[in-house]
Amino acid sequence: MTAITFDKVWKEYGDHVVLERINLDIAPRSFVALVGPSGCGKTTFLRMLLGEETATRGQILVDGVPLKAEPDSDRGVVFQRYSVFPHLTVLQNVMIGREFEKSALLGKLFGAQRRTAIEEASKLLYEVGLAGHETKYPASLSGGMQQRLALAQALNRRPKILLLDEPFGALDPGIRADIHVLIRRIWNQNNLTVVMVTHDLSEAFRLGTRVIAFERPRNRPEELERYGATLGGDLPVPPVMPKTQAGPQPGATITQDFEVWPRKIAADLNGASAAPDAPPDLSLPKDSEKALH
Amino acid sequence: MRAINMKPNFGWHVVLACLPFIALAAAYAISSDARLTANPNDKLLPALGTIVEALRLHAIVPDARTGIYLLWSDTAASLFRLLSALAISAAIALVFGIVTGLLPLARSTLGPFISVASMVPPLALLPILFIVMGLGEASKITLIVVGTTLKLIRDLAQRVEEIPREQLIKAQTLGASTWQIALRVVTPQTLPRLLDALRLEIGPAWLFLIAAEAIAADSGLGYRIFLVRRYLSMDVIIPYVLWITLLAFLMDYALRLIQRKAFPWFAGARSA
Ligand SMILES: Nc1ncnc2c1ncn2[C@@H]1O[C@H](COP(=O)(O)OP(=O)(O)OP(=O)(O)O)[C@@H](O)[C@H]1O
Ligand SMILES: [Mg+2]
């Protein structure tokens, strides 16, 4: 159960306001999908959540505690690429999280501990559909397999928050659909809060329990530098158009915010079991998609 | 067909590859023959027979005065100096390359110093080394170490910085400490790149070795070449130069082979 709170967060690079006044409460067990035009600060948002970047103003709280200023094992991550270690085999890539955890000096396990770690890793690999590829190196895996490996690697450390930055952007649609099923199952079976950046609206609505759009309210080129993306509008189901904000609105921020499956989260929170691979209800996404444009 | 699209098959590849070597040998044979016909006592371009005889005297006949096989004792002396120096360089470069490449604090401290120090011409240090360390093995090995280490460090630090940031972040989200990242993520990825960097330093290493041996030594391939130079013994110098070339080539080949066998993942990762 991990709640994330953004409390009036600003991010600036020098004069360049990237994100401004982000106020956001992410409920435990949410699957948040972040969408927005290229360059509006989605990756920056994720990097702040990761601890790789610090907010210029405001603060980020995880379960009410300010976020540690460096990446840590409570937040797992899958990037678009370069997420796995090229010099380790598939099995070693998944095991290494456990080895970091259990062996401070050598980062390597031996004997019974090693056998346990191999067992755990093999199970995860089976779950993501990579059984039989244990001894291969990542370079000889396809893009989709590498991303599934990266997921298994991140999950092996049992993070409370999983951050995904366009993890499936480079995959072809067929493989993407498979991975969507996988990530839904992972999210259902683990006690995870997921934040995923994507360029694909239908992916956002298919997977997310909540879809958040980032946008810069001002788009004239000469103003782009001065005003960052901002987070605006709060669209409960059924979606209504975002409230128009009075006055100039510098910086990118949240412009749309959809609760896609509010009942589903509530059901999970009450301990009711959700069907692992329940087909996503697409009727709502269709409406919401229209509302976004 | 355009020239850029004309590719040799394997047979032609071998023939074409041999061509420059054959051309050089032929040019030598013709010039040597011409000079020897004009003057049978000419020492500049000795005939093949003369060279083979000189090689025999150095390689398979013990030296009349000392009873040692000169070519082999020279080779052993030179290789000992060269290989121990390169091993020391590689070890130092691995540690400092990773430390400066990975830790911003170390980069700030050592980066500018290494950049400046690597501009010092190593051969200009040779007299200082001879004065401080004497004329023994230590000063020769030190010259090679000084001449190669700084460039190796710079190269490796750069390679470490080129490791995608995503990997270092990922390792941190898996709970790794700085030490664990250095040990399990960075070092294994730096080793094959160290072999690449070492291959580039083989040439400079021989240069420094021969320079040091030419000035002060009593054995070694470089020492022999500069010793017989006094008697214009081209029949000794030429096979020695060829032998040094072959040794350097074999070292390069061995490093490539080690890289391929010990780091099977590297070829795939490099092209990815
Ligand atoms: N380290 C940095 N220094 C300066 N500016 C930066 C830095 N990182 C990001 N920016 C700027 O912040 C803005 C947002 O970048 P970001 O990568 O977060 O966009 P994004 O929404 O992820 O875009 P995309 O969809 O293309 O991935 C960009 O204009 C970028 O130039
Ligand atoms: Mg991005």
Coordinates of C-alpha atoms in Angstrom, one line a residue, chain B residues 9 19 22 45 55 96 105 114 135 147 159-160 167 174-175 177 179 184 186 217 219 227 231 239 267:
Chain B
N9 CA 35.5 -13.9 -52.4
L19 CA 50.0 -9.0 -52.4
I22 CA 55.0 -10.2 -51.8
L45 CA 70.7 -4.8 -48.3
L55 CA 69.6 -15.7 -37.8
F96 CA 41.7 4.6 -11.6
L105 CA 34.1 13.5 -6.7
I114 CA 45.3 13.1 -15.6
L135 CA 69.9 1.7 -15.2
G147 CA 54.0 6.1 -21.2
R159 CA 34.3 4.0 -21.5
V160 CA 32.9 3.9 -17.9
Q167 CA 22.0 0.8 -16.1
L174 CA 17.8 -3.1 -7.3
G175 CA 19.4 -1.9 -4.1
S177 CA 25.6 0.1 -3.2
W179 CA 30.8 -0.8 -4.3
R184 CA 29.1 -6.3 -10.6
V186 CA 31.0 -1.6 -14.1
A217 CA 70.8 -2.2 -21.3
S219 CA 70.2 -7.5 -23.3
L227 CA 74.5 -2.7 -30.6
Y231 CA 78.9 -2.7 -37.4
P239 CA 65.4 -10.3 -38.9
A267 CA 30.4 -8.6 -29.5

